[in-house]
Coordinates of C-alpha atoms in Angstrom, one line a residue:
Chain A
X1098 CA 186.8 15.0 -87.4
X1099 CA 185.7 17.1 -84.5
X1100 CA 183.9 20.5 -84.8
X1101 CA 186.3 23.3 -84.3
X1102 CA 185.1 26.2 -82.3
X1103 CA 187.3 28.9 -83.7
X1104 CA 189.7 29.1 -86.6
X1105 CA 193.4 29.9 -86.4
X1106 CA 195.6 31.2 -89.1
X1107 CA 199.3 31.1 -89.7
X1108 CA 200.8 33.4 -92.2
X1109 CA 204.2 32.8 -93.5
X1110 CA 206.0 34.8 -96.2
X1111 CA 209.6 34.8 -97.4
X1112 CA 212.3 37.1 -96.2
X1113 CA 213.1 40.4 -97.7
X1114 CA 216.3 42.1 -98.6
X1115 CA 217.2 44.8 -96.0
X1116 CA 216.5 48.4 -96.7
X1117 CA 218.6 51.6 -96.5
X1118 CA 220.4 53.2 -93.6
X1119 CA 218.4 55.9 -91.9
X1120 CA 218.4 57.8 -88.6
X1121 CA 216.2 56.3 -85.9
X1122 CA 213.9 58.4 -83.7
X1123 CA 210.8 57.6 -81.9
X1124 CA 207.5 58.1 -83.7
X1125 CA 204.5 59.6 -81.9
X1126 CA 201.7 57.1 -81.5
X1127 CA 198.2 58.1 -80.7
X1128 CA 197.4 54.6 -79.4
X1129 CA 198.1 53.2 -76.0
X1130 CA 201.8 53.7 -75.6
X1131 CA 204.4 51.6 -73.9
X1132 CA 207.6 52.9 -72.5
X1133 CA 210.7 51.4 -74.1
X1134 CA 214.1 52.0 -72.7
X1135 CA 217.1 52.8 -74.9
X1136 CA 218.7 49.4 -74.3
X1137 CA 215.5 47.7 -75.3
X1138 CA 215.3 49.8 -78.5
X1139 CA 218.8 48.8 -79.4
X1140 CA 218.0 45.2 -78.7
X1141 CA 214.9 45.3 -80.9
X1142 CA 216.8 47.1 -83.7
X1143 CA 219.6 44.6 -83.8
X1144 CA 217.1 41.7 -83.7
X1145 CA 215.1 43.0 -86.6
X1146 CA 218.3 43.6 -88.6
X1147 CA 219.0 39.9 -88.3
X1148 CA 215.3 39.0 -89.1
X1149 CA 214.6 37.8 -85.6
X1150 CA 212.0 39.7 -83.6
X1151 CA 211.5 39.7 -79.8
X1152 CA 208.9 36.9 -79.9
X1153 CA 210.9 34.9 -82.5
X1154 CA 208.9 35.8 -85.6
X1155 CA 210.5 36.8 -88.9
X1156 CA 210.0 40.2 -90.3
X1157 CA 207.0 39.2 -92.4
X1158 CA 205.2 36.9 -90.0
X1159 CA 201.9 37.6 -88.3
X1160 CA 201.1 36.7 -84.8
X1161 CA 198.6 34.1 -83.8
X1162 CA 195.2 35.1 -85.3
X1163 CA 191.8 33.8 -84.2
X1164 CA 188.7 34.6 -86.1
X1165 CA 185.1 33.8 -85.1
X1166 CA 182.0 35.0 -86.8
X1167 CA 178.3 35.4 -85.8
X1168 CA 179.1 36.6 -82.3
X1169 CA 176.2 39.0 -81.8
X1170 CA 172.8 37.9 -82.8
X1171 CA 171.3 41.4 -83.0
X1172 CA 173.4 42.2 -86.0
X1173 CA 173.1 41.1 -89.6
X1174 CA 176.7 39.9 -89.5
X1175 CA 179.5 40.0 -87.0
X1176 CA 183.0 38.8 -86.4
X1177 CA 185.6 38.8 -83.7
X1178 CA 189.3 38.8 -84.5
X1179 CA 192.1 38.3 -81.9
X1180 CA 195.6 39.1 -83.2
X1181 CA 198.1 38.6 -80.4
X1182 CA 196.5 40.6 -77.7
X1183 CA 194.6 42.9 -80.0
X1184 CA 190.9 42.2 -79.8
X1185 CA 188.4 43.6 -82.3
X1186 CA 184.7 43.0 -82.6
X1187 CA 182.8 44.1 -85.7
X1188 CA 179.1 44.2 -86.2
X1189 CA 177.3 44.9 -89.5
X1190 CA 173.7 46.2 -89.5
X1191 CA 171.8 46.7 -92.7
X1192 CA 169.2 49.4 -92.8
X1193 CA 167.0 50.8 -95.5
X1194 CA 167.8 54.4 -96.4
X1195 CA 167.9 56.9 -99.1
X1196 CA 170.7 56.7 -101.6
X1197 CA 173.1 59.5 -102.1
X1198 CA 172.0 62.0 -104.7
X1199 CA 175.2 61.6 -106.8
X1200 CA 174.8 57.9 -107.2
X1201 CA 171.1 57.0 -107.0
X1202 CA 171.4 53.4 -108.0
X1203 CA 173.9 52.4 -105.3
X1204 CA 173.8 51.7 -101.6
X1205 CA 176.6 52.8 -99.3
X1206 CA 178.6 51.8 -96.3
X1207 CA 179.1 53.8 -93.1
X1208 CA 182.0 53.1 -90.7
X1209 CA 182.2 53.8 -87.1
X1210 CA 185.1 52.9 -84.8
X1211 CA 184.5 52.8 -81.1
X1212 CA 187.7 52.8 -79.1
X1213 CA 186.2 51.6 -75.8
X1214 CA 187.7 52.2 -72.4
X1215 CA 188.2 48.5 -72.1
X1216 CA 191.4 48.8 -74.1
X1217 CA 193.0 51.4 -71.9
X1218 CA 191.7 53.9 -69.3
X1219 CA 192.9 56.8 -71.6
X1220 CA 190.0 56.0 -73.9
X1221 CA 187.4 56.9 -71.2
X1222 CA 184.8 59.5 -72.1
X1223 CA 186.0 61.3 -75.2
X1224 CA 189.6 60.1 -75.0
X1225 CA 189.1 57.4 -77.6
X1226 CA 187.3 59.7 -80.1
X1227 CA 190.5 60.9 -81.8
X1228 CA 191.9 57.5 -82.6
X1229 CA 188.4 56.3 -83.6
X1230 CA 188.0 59.2 -86.1
X1231 CA 191.5 58.4 -87.5
X1232 CA 190.6 54.8 -87.9
X1233 CA 187.2 55.3 -89.5
X1234 CA 188.5 58.0 -91.9
X1235 CA 191.2 55.6 -93.1
X1236 CA 188.5 52.9 -93.5
X1237 CA 186.4 55.2 -95.6
X1238 CA 189.5 55.9 -97.9
X1239 CA 190.2 52.1 -98.2
X1240 CA 186.6 51.3 -99.2
X1241 CA 186.1 54.4 -101.4
X1242 CA 186.2 52.7 -104.7
X1243 CA 183.8 50.8 -107.0
X1244 CA 185.2 47.4 -106.6
X1245 CA 185.6 46.6 -102.9
X1246 CA 182.0 46.2 -102.0
X1247 CA 179.5 45.9 -104.8
X1248 CA 177.3 48.9 -104.1
X1249 CA 174.9 48.2 -106.9
X1250 CA 173.8 45.0 -105.2
X1251 CA 172.7 47.2 -102.3
X1252 CA 170.2 49.1 -104.4
X1253 CA 166.5 48.4 -103.8
X1254 CA 164.8 51.0 -106.0
X1255 CA 167.0 53.6 -107.7
X1256 CA 166.7 57.1 -106.3
X1257 CA 164.4 56.1 -103.5
X1258 CA 165.6 53.2 -101.4
X1259 CA 168.8 51.4 -100.9
X1260 CA 170.6 49.3 -98.2
X1261 CA 172.9 51.2 -96.0
X1262 CA 175.5 49.0 -94.3
X1263 CA 176.6 50.3 -90.9
X1264 CA 179.9 48.7 -90.1
X1265 CA 180.6 49.2 -86.4
X1266 CA 184.0 48.4 -85.1
X1267 CA 184.5 47.9 -81.4
X1268 CA 188.1 47.9 -80.1
X1269 CA 188.4 45.8 -77.0
X1270 CA 192.1 45.4 -76.5
X1271 CA 194.9 47.3 -78.1
X1272 CA 198.3 45.6 -78.7
X1273 CA 199.5 47.2 -81.9
X1274 CA 198.5 46.6 -85.5
X1275 CA 194.9 47.8 -85.2
X1276 CA 194.4 48.3 -88.9
X1277 CA 195.2 44.7 -89.9
X1278 CA 192.9 43.2 -87.3
X1279 CA 190.1 45.6 -88.1
X1280 CA 190.3 44.9 -91.9
X1281 CA 190.3 41.2 -91.4
X1282 CA 187.4 41.5 -89.0
X1283 CA 185.5 43.7 -91.5
X1284 CA 186.0 41.2 -94.2
X1285 CA 184.9 38.3 -92.0
X1286 CA 181.8 40.3 -90.8
X1287 CA 180.8 41.2 -94.4
X1288 CA 181.2 37.6 -95.4
X1289 CA 178.9 36.7 -92.6
X1290 CA 176.3 39.4 -93.3
X1291 CA 172.9 38.2 -94.4
X1292 CA 170.7 40.9 -95.8
X1293 CA 167.0 40.0 -96.1
X1294 CA 165.5 40.0 -99.5
X1295 CA 163.1 42.8 -100.3
X1296 CA 159.9 42.7 -102.3
X1297 CA 158.6 46.0 -103.6
X1298 CA 154.9 46.2 -104.1
X1299 CA 153.0 49.2 -105.6
X1300 CA 149.8 50.3 -104.0
X1301 CA 146.9 52.2 -105.6
X1302 CA 148.3 55.7 -105.4
X1303 CA 151.6 54.6 -106.9
X1304 CA 153.5 54.7 -103.6
X1305 CA 155.9 51.9 -103.1
X1306 CA 155.7 49.6 -100.2
X1307 CA 158.7 47.6 -99.1
X1308 CA 158.3 44.2 -97.6
X1309 CA 161.1 42.3 -96.0
X1310 CA 161.1 38.6 -96.4
X1311 CA 160.2 36.8 -93.1
X1312 CA 162.2 33.7 -93.9
X1313 CA 165.6 34.0 -92.1
X1314 CA 167.2 31.9 -94.9
X1315 CA 165.9 34.0 -97.7
X1316 CA 168.7 36.5 -97.8
X1317 CA 171.3 37.9 -100.1
X1318 CA 175.0 37.5 -99.2
X1319 CA 177.7 40.0 -100.1
X1320 CA 180.5 39.2 -102.4
X1321 CA 183.6 39.8 -100.4
X1322 CA 186.1 38.7 -103.0
X1323 CA 187.3 42.2 -103.6
X1324 CA 187.3 43.4 -100.0
X1325 CA 190.8 44.6 -99.3
X1326 CA 192.9 43.7 -96.3
X1327 CA 195.1 46.3 -94.7
X1328 CA 198.8 45.6 -94.0
X1329 CA 200.7 47.9 -91.8
X1330 CA 204.5 48.0 -92.2
X1331 CA 206.6 49.6 -89.6
X1332 CA 210.1 50.8 -90.5
X1333 CA 212.4 49.6 -87.7
X1334 CA 216.0 50.5 -88.3
X1335 CA 216.9 49.5 -91.9
X1336 CA 214.2 46.9 -92.3
X1337 CA 210.5 46.9 -92.0
X1338 CA 208.3 44.6 -90.1
X1339 CA 204.7 43.4 -90.6
X1340 CA 202.4 43.2 -87.6
X1341 CA 204.4 45.2 -85.2
X1342 CA 203.8 45.0 -81.5
X1343 CA 203.6 48.1 -79.3
X1344 CA 207.2 47.8 -78.4
X1345 CA 208.3 47.6 -82.0
X1346 CA 206.1 50.5 -82.9
X1347 CA 207.8 52.6 -80.2
X1348 CA 211.2 51.9 -81.9
X1349 CA 210.0 52.6 -85.4
X1350 CA 210.5 55.7 -87.5
X1351 CA 207.3 55.7 -89.4
X1352 CA 204.8 53.2 -90.8
X1353 CA 203.1 52.6 -94.1
X1354 CA 199.5 51.4 -94.3
X1355 CA 198.6 49.6 -97.6
X1356 CA 195.4 48.0 -98.4
X1357 CA 195.5 45.1 -100.9
X1358 CA 192.9 43.0 -102.6
X1359 CA 193.2 39.4 -103.4
X1360 CA 194.4 40.2 -106.9
X1361 CA 197.1 42.4 -105.6
X1362 CA 195.4 45.6 -106.4
X1363 CA 196.2 48.4 -104.1
X1364 CA 193.3 50.6 -102.9
X1365 CA 194.9 52.9 -100.4
X1366 CA 198.4 53.8 -99.3
X1367 CA 199.1 56.0 -96.3
X1368 CA 202.2 56.9 -94.5
X1369 CA 201.6 57.5 -90.8
X1370 CA 204.0 58.4 -88.0
X1371 CA 206.2 61.3 -87.1
X1372 CA 209.4 60.3 -89.0
X1373 CA 210.3 60.6 -92.7
X1374 CA 210.8 57.8 -95.2
X1375 CA 212.9 57.9 -98.3
X1376 CA 211.3 56.9 -101.6
X1377 CA 213.3 53.6 -101.8
X1378 CA 212.0 52.4 -98.5
X1379 CA 208.5 53.3 -99.5
X1380 CA 208.8 51.3 -102.7
X1381 CA 210.2 48.3 -100.9
X1382 CA 207.6 48.5 -98.2
X1383 CA 204.9 48.7 -100.8
X1384 CA 206.2 45.6 -102.5
X1385 CA 206.3 43.6 -99.3
X1386 CA 202.9 44.9 -98.4
X1387 CA 201.4 43.7 -101.7
X1388 CA 203.0 40.3 -101.3
X1389 CA 201.9 39.8 -97.7
X1390 CA 198.5 41.2 -98.3
X1391 CA 197.9 39.0 -101.3
X1392 CA 198.9 36.0 -99.3
X1393 CA 196.5 36.9 -96.6
X1394 CA 193.3 36.5 -98.6
X1395 CA 193.3 32.9 -99.7
X1396 CA 193.7 31.3 -96.3
X1397 CA 191.2 33.8 -94.8
X1398 CA 188.5 32.9 -97.4
X1399 CA 189.1 29.2 -97.0
X1400 CA 188.8 29.6 -93.2
X1401 CA 185.6 31.5 -93.4
X1402 CA 184.0 29.1 -95.9
X1403 CA 185.1 26.2 -93.7
X1404 CA 183.6 27.8 -90.6
X1405 CA 180.4 28.4 -92.5
X1406 CA 180.1 24.9 -93.8
X1407 CA 180.1 23.6 -90.2
X1408 CA 176.8 25.3 -89.9
X1409 CA 174.9 24.2 -86.8
X1410 CA 177.6 21.8 -85.7
X1411 CA 179.9 24.7 -84.8
X1412 CA 180.1 25.5 -81.1
X1413 CA 179.9 29.2 -80.6
X1414 CA 182.6 30.0 -78.1
X1415 CA 183.4 33.7 -78.3
X1416 CA 184.6 35.0 -75.0
X1417 CA 183.5 31.9 -73.1
X1418 CA 186.5 29.9 -74.3
X1419 CA 189.3 28.8 -71.9
X1420 CA 192.0 31.1 -70.8
X1421 CA 194.2 31.9 -73.8
X1422 CA 197.3 32.4 -71.7
X1423 CA 197.0 29.1 -70.0
X1424 CA 195.7 26.7 -72.7
X1425 CA 198.6 27.4 -75.1
X1426 CA 199.5 23.7 -75.2
X1427 CA 196.0 22.5 -76.1
X1428 CA 195.6 25.1 -78.8
X1429 CA 198.7 24.0 -80.6
X1430 CA 197.7 20.4 -80.6
X1431 CA 194.2 20.9 -81.9
X1432 CA 195.2 23.3 -84.6
X1433 CA 193.6 21.9 -87.8
X1434 CA 195.9 23.6 -90.2
X1435 CA 199.3 22.4 -91.3
X1436 CA 202.1 24.2 -89.5
X1437 CA 204.3 26.5 -91.6
X1438 CA 207.4 25.2 -93.3
X1439 CA 209.7 26.0 -90.4
X1440 CA 208.3 23.9 -87.5
X1441 CA 210.3 25.7 -84.9
X1442 CA 208.8 29.0 -85.9
X1443 CA 205.4 27.5 -86.0
X1444 CA 205.5 26.5 -82.4
X1445 CA 206.7 29.9 -81.4
X1446 CA 203.8 31.4 -83.3
X1447 CA 201.5 29.2 -81.3
X1448 CA 202.7 30.4 -78.0
X1449 CA 203.1 34.1 -78.8
Chain B
X84 CA 148.1 45.4 -72.4
X85 CA 146.5 44.2 -75.6
X86 CA 148.4 41.8 -77.9
X87 CA 151.5 40.7 -75.9
X88 CA 150.6 38.4 -73.0
X89 CA 153.4 38.6 -70.5
X90 CA 152.1 35.8 -68.4
X91 CA 149.9 33.1 -69.9
X92 CA 147.1 31.3 -68.0
X93 CA 149.3 28.2 -67.6
X94 CA 152.0 30.4 -66.0
X95 CA 154.4 30.7 -68.9
X96 CA 156.1 33.9 -70.0
X97 CA 157.0 35.0 -73.5
X98 CA 160.1 33.0 -73.7
X99 CA 158.7 29.9 -72.0
X100 CA 160.0 30.5 -68.6
X101 CA 158.0 30.2 -65.4
X102 CA 157.4 33.3 -63.2
X103 CA 160.3 32.8 -60.9
X104 CA 162.7 31.3 -63.4
X105 CA 166.0 33.1 -64.2
X106 CA 167.6 33.1 -67.7
X107 CA 170.7 30.9 -68.3
X108 CA 173.8 32.6 -66.8
X109 CA 177.2 31.8 -68.3
X110 CA 180.3 33.7 -67.2
X111 CA 184.0 33.7 -67.7
X112 CA 186.7 35.6 -65.8
X113 CA 190.0 36.8 -67.1
X114 CA 189.0 37.3 -70.7
X115 CA 191.6 40.0 -71.3
X116 CA 195.2 39.7 -70.5
X117 CA 196.0 43.5 -70.6
X118 CA 193.5 44.7 -68.0
X119 CA 193.9 44.2 -64.3
X120 CA 190.6 42.3 -64.1
X121 CA 188.0 41.4 -66.7
X122 CA 184.9 39.3 -67.0
X123 CA 182.3 38.4 -69.5
X124 CA 178.7 37.4 -68.7
X125 CA 175.8 36.1 -70.7
X126 CA 172.4 36.3 -69.1
X127 CA 170.0 34.8 -71.7
X128 CA 170.6 37.0 -74.7
X129 CA 172.2 39.9 -72.8
X130 CA 175.9 39.9 -73.1
X131 CA 178.1 42.2 -71.0
X132 CA 181.9 42.7 -70.7
X133 CA 183.5 44.3 -67.7
X134 CA 187.0 45.5 -67.3
X135 CA 188.7 46.8 -64.1
X136 CA 191.9 48.9 -64.0
X137 CA 193.3 49.7 -60.6
X138 CA 193.8 50.5 -57.9
X139 CA 196.2 53.2 -59.4
X140 CA 197.0 56.8 -58.9
X141 CA 194.2 59.2 -59.6
X142 CA 194.4 60.4 -63.2
X143 CA 193.3 63.7 -64.4
X144 CA 192.3 66.2 -61.7
X145 CA 194.0 65.7 -58.4
X146 CA 191.1 67.3 -56.7
X147 CA 189.1 64.2 -57.0
X148 CA 191.5 62.4 -54.6
X149 CA 190.0 61.3 -51.3
X150 CA 192.4 61.2 -48.4
X151 CA 190.9 58.2 -46.7
X152 CA 189.6 56.0 -49.5
X153 CA 189.7 55.1 -53.1
X154 CA 187.7 56.8 -55.8
X155 CA 185.6 54.4 -57.9
X156 CA 185.1 55.6 -61.5
X157 CA 182.6 53.7 -63.6
X158 CA 181.7 54.0 -67.2
X159 CA 178.7 52.3 -68.8
X160 CA 178.6 52.1 -72.6
X161 CA 176.7 50.0 -75.1
X162 CA 178.1 48.8 -78.4
X163 CA 176.3 50.5 -81.3
X164 CA 175.2 47.2 -82.6
X165 CA 173.9 45.9 -79.3
X166 CA 170.3 47.0 -79.6
X167 CA 167.8 46.1 -82.3
X168 CA 167.8 49.7 -83.5
X169 CA 171.3 50.9 -84.2
X170 CA 172.5 53.2 -81.4
X171 CA 174.3 56.2 -82.7
X172 CA 176.4 57.1 -79.7
X173 CA 178.0 54.4 -77.5
X174 CA 178.1 56.5 -74.4
X175 CA 177.7 60.1 -73.3
X176 CA 173.9 60.2 -73.5
X177 CA 171.8 60.7 -70.4
X178 CA 170.9 57.0 -69.9
X179 CA 174.5 55.9 -70.0
X180 CA 175.6 58.6 -67.5
X181 CA 172.8 57.7 -65.2
X182 CA 173.8 54.0 -65.3
X183 CA 177.4 54.9 -64.7
X184 CA 176.4 56.7 -61.6
X185 CA 174.3 53.8 -60.4
X186 CA 177.2 51.4 -60.9
X187 CA 179.5 53.8 -59.0
X188 CA 177.0 53.9 -56.1
X189 CA 176.6 50.1 -56.1
X190 CA 180.3 49.4 -56.0
X191 CA 181.1 52.0 -53.4
X192 CA 178.9 50.0 -51.1
X193 CA 180.7 46.8 -51.7
X194 CA 184.4 47.5 -52.4
X195 CA 186.6 48.0 -49.3
X196 CA 187.8 51.4 -50.5
X197 CA 189.3 52.4 -47.2
X198 CA 192.2 50.0 -47.9
X199 CA 193.3 52.2 -50.9
X200 CA 193.4 55.8 -49.9
X201 CA 194.3 58.4 -52.5
X202 CA 193.9 56.0 -55.4
X203 CA 191.4 55.2 -58.1
X204 CA 189.6 52.1 -59.3
X205 CA 188.2 52.2 -62.9
X206 CA 185.3 49.9 -63.8
X207 CA 184.3 49.9 -67.5
X208 CA 181.3 48.0 -68.6
X209 CA 180.3 47.3 -72.2
X210 CA 177.0 45.8 -73.3
X211 CA 177.6 43.8 -76.5
X212 CA 174.0 42.6 -76.8
X213 CA 171.0 44.1 -75.1
X214 CA 167.9 42.0 -74.2
X215 CA 166.7 43.4 -71.0
X216 CA 168.4 43.4 -67.6
X217 CA 171.3 45.6 -68.8
X218 CA 172.0 47.0 -65.3
X219 CA 172.0 43.5 -63.7
X220 CA 174.3 42.0 -66.3
X221 CA 176.7 45.0 -65.8
X222 CA 176.7 44.6 -62.0
X223 CA 177.3 40.9 -62.2
X224 CA 180.0 41.2 -64.8
X225 CA 181.7 44.0 -62.8
X226 CA 181.6 41.9 -59.6
X227 CA 183.5 39.1 -61.4
X228 CA 185.9 41.6 -62.9
X229 CA 186.7 43.2 -59.5
X230 CA 187.3 39.7 -58.0
X231 CA 189.5 38.9 -61.0
X232 CA 191.5 42.1 -60.3
X233 CA 192.0 41.0 -56.7
X234 CA 190.3 44.0 -55.2
X235 CA 188.8 43.0 -51.8
X236 CA 185.0 43.3 -51.5
X237 CA 182.6 42.9 -48.6
X238 CA 180.5 40.4 -50.5
X239 CA 179.5 39.5 -54.1
X240 CA 177.2 42.1 -55.6
X241 CA 174.4 40.4 -57.4
X242 CA 171.7 42.2 -59.3
X243 CA 168.5 41.1 -60.9
X244 CA 165.3 42.7 -62.2
X245 CA 161.8 41.8 -61.2
X246 CA 158.4 42.7 -62.6
X247 CA 154.8 42.4 -61.5
X248 CA 152.0 41.0 -63.7
X249 CA 148.6 39.7 -62.7
X250 CA 149.5 39.6 -58.9
X251 CA 152.6 37.5 -59.8
X252 CA 156.1 38.7 -59.5
X253 CA 158.3 37.9 -62.5
X254 CA 162.1 37.4 -62.0
X255 CA 164.7 38.5 -64.5
X256 CA 162.9 40.5 -67.2
X257 CA 163.8 40.3 -70.8
X258 CA 163.5 43.3 -73.1
X259 CA 159.9 42.7 -74.2
X260 CA 158.8 42.4 -70.6
X261 CA 160.7 45.6 -69.6
X262 CA 159.4 47.7 -72.3
X263 CA 155.8 46.3 -72.0
X264 CA 155.0 49.2 -69.7
X265 CA 154.6 47.2 -66.5
X266 CA 156.5 47.6 -63.3
X267 CA 160.2 47.0 -63.3
X268 CA 162.4 46.8 -60.2
X269 CA 166.2 46.6 -60.3
X270 CA 167.9 45.4 -57.2
X271 CA 171.6 45.0 -56.3
X272 CA 172.1 42.8 -53.3
X273 CA 175.0 41.7 -51.1
X274 CA 173.7 38.1 -50.6
X275 CA 175.2 37.0 -47.3
X276 CA 174.0 39.8 -45.1
X277 CA 171.0 40.6 -47.3
X278 CA 172.0 44.2 -47.6
X279 CA 170.7 46.1 -50.6
X280 CA 173.2 48.2 -52.5
X281 CA 170.9 49.7 -55.0
X282 CA 167.1 49.7 -55.4
X283 CA 165.4 51.3 -58.4
X284 CA 161.8 51.0 -59.5
X285 CA 159.9 52.5 -62.4
X286 CA 156.2 52.8 -63.1
X287 CA 153.4 52.6 -60.6
X288 CA 152.9 49.9 -58.1
X289 CA 150.5 49.5 -55.2
X290 CA 152.4 49.7 -51.9
X291 CA 151.0 46.3 -50.8
X292 CA 152.8 44.6 -53.6
X293 CA 156.2 46.2 -53.0
X294 CA 157.2 43.7 -50.3
X295 CA 156.4 40.7 -52.5
X296 CA 158.2 42.2 -55.4
X297 CA 161.3 42.9 -53.4
X298 CA 161.3 39.4 -52.0
X299 CA 161.1 38.0 -55.5
X300 CA 164.0 40.1 -56.6
X301 CA 166.1 39.2 -53.6
X302 CA 165.5 35.5 -54.2
X303 CA 166.5 35.9 -57.8
X304 CA 169.7 37.7 -56.7
X305 CA 170.6 34.9 -54.3
X306 CA 170.2 32.5 -57.2
X307 CA 172.5 34.6 -59.3
X308 CA 175.1 34.7 -56.5
X309 CA 175.2 30.9 -56.4
X310 CA 176.1 30.9 -60.1
X311 CA 178.7 33.6 -59.7
X312 CA 180.3 31.8 -56.8
X313 CA 180.5 28.7 -58.9
X314 CA 182.2 30.6 -61.7
X315 CA 184.8 32.1 -59.3
X316 CA 185.6 28.8 -57.8
X317 CA 186.0 27.1 -61.1
X318 CA 188.2 29.9 -62.4
X319 CA 190.4 29.6 -59.3
X320 CA 190.6 25.8 -59.8
X321 CA 191.6 26.2 -63.4
X322 CA 194.2 28.8 -62.7
X323 CA 195.8 27.0 -59.8
X324 CA 195.8 23.7 -61.7
X325 CA 197.5 25.2 -64.7
X326 CA 200.1 27.2 -62.8
X327 CA 200.7 24.3 -60.5
X328 CA 201.8 22.1 -63.4

């Protein structure tokens, strides 16, 4: 048994019956766009119709995903997720603040998405602000319920002090399917977050003094069981695909974003894109989204717990690992998880 | 300054280094597949990512085009979680704009821009974790990224900071030493010819000490250049070995 430096996940779900006929036109995408010719679009459409995408995946398969936590030491929790070529880094900082007047006995979470110029030169200066706002607004909607993050555990003294979790998402590379990568990274970062324990002492005048515990191991961990994962489904032709690349997105009519918890509870559903969807398609996409989303949680939690249990033995690799493009072969061989049922597809997933 | 002793009697600094010792430098080129060139560097606890796009046609206003050389466009930004206190805006504040200008100035001195008239080279640097020496980490990462993008340069551009405490120059300052209120000199050097691309010093310093301080910074930069050279050679070996198979 050798210590693994980063964890890899393979997601496999069953095929779905095809959807309805519908006119196809290009949807406007505010992310980095790729130009797809008409012939390429037809090729992708025909492939998806036969449940064979350009990189060999099925309609409900994710690309190769890599997750690593504790990347940045200045934060209370951090995680980096690489999904295909999409790179997302999330840092969580916990600060003491005043609770909201409506809910004095709860803490709250603030999201900020930074679309950095690293991803594409279009995001330079204020160019990435629009996409960043859209992403953070959706994240607020996804987490705007009582069950995702236990806000009551973030309370220090009701009405006066509470923990505010600042979740900062940094988008480093953009290759489609940002929501899924961001939600997995947020879940991993929240799992990794260690909030120091607080002791409240009263001084003579009745004013409260807050002391943070000095011991780095004396901390509270968040319960991320109910944190949802977002699944984006793109309607390409008659069928819909999970984890679309930029090329597939350019051929799609519209997409549906659905956030699902491990029990299968849906916290947010949004339709994005310039095309229109008929209610049957939306229903089918919701069903697929629920199934795929539910299947995402168990391996993810298992992975995170395994990574944590390695403790000090884990080598922190981060960006210093070997070239991804070139060390495909070595990655497949050292993958600690059993390959999916279809070994041919598994290999393709590896090298995607 | 009372309390924090930047240099102890035995000659050790706050993190246990000697006065002329640099922090551990680890770097990797080609971290992103989508960009033309990219690099990641860790100098002690400071982590920086640099990405280069170009040379390509000038985007935005055509008036920026220069008829005889390329325009270098830099952006410096820090991740909101990079500092101990959460930073509200990643870029756009005065400090970031100033740093972007400094980076532009540094690379205009090193990159052979006259080979690419009427085009633009974008250099974007992101600080993931800040522990002093932000500018130097950026310059070093950007050098590696420019090399990774295949853009010709006159020489490596290596940068390092230096400080002065108790008549002794300190090389490669960390955050506590920089914010301690003492002298802090940032130097970007082209090591082979010994040419200085950027020199910046804050706080007061007696003119007699300036020479010593600059010497210390230049020696530190030459040390960094050896590490960067090693990284580039190793990267080339890896790439050629793997593509050769």
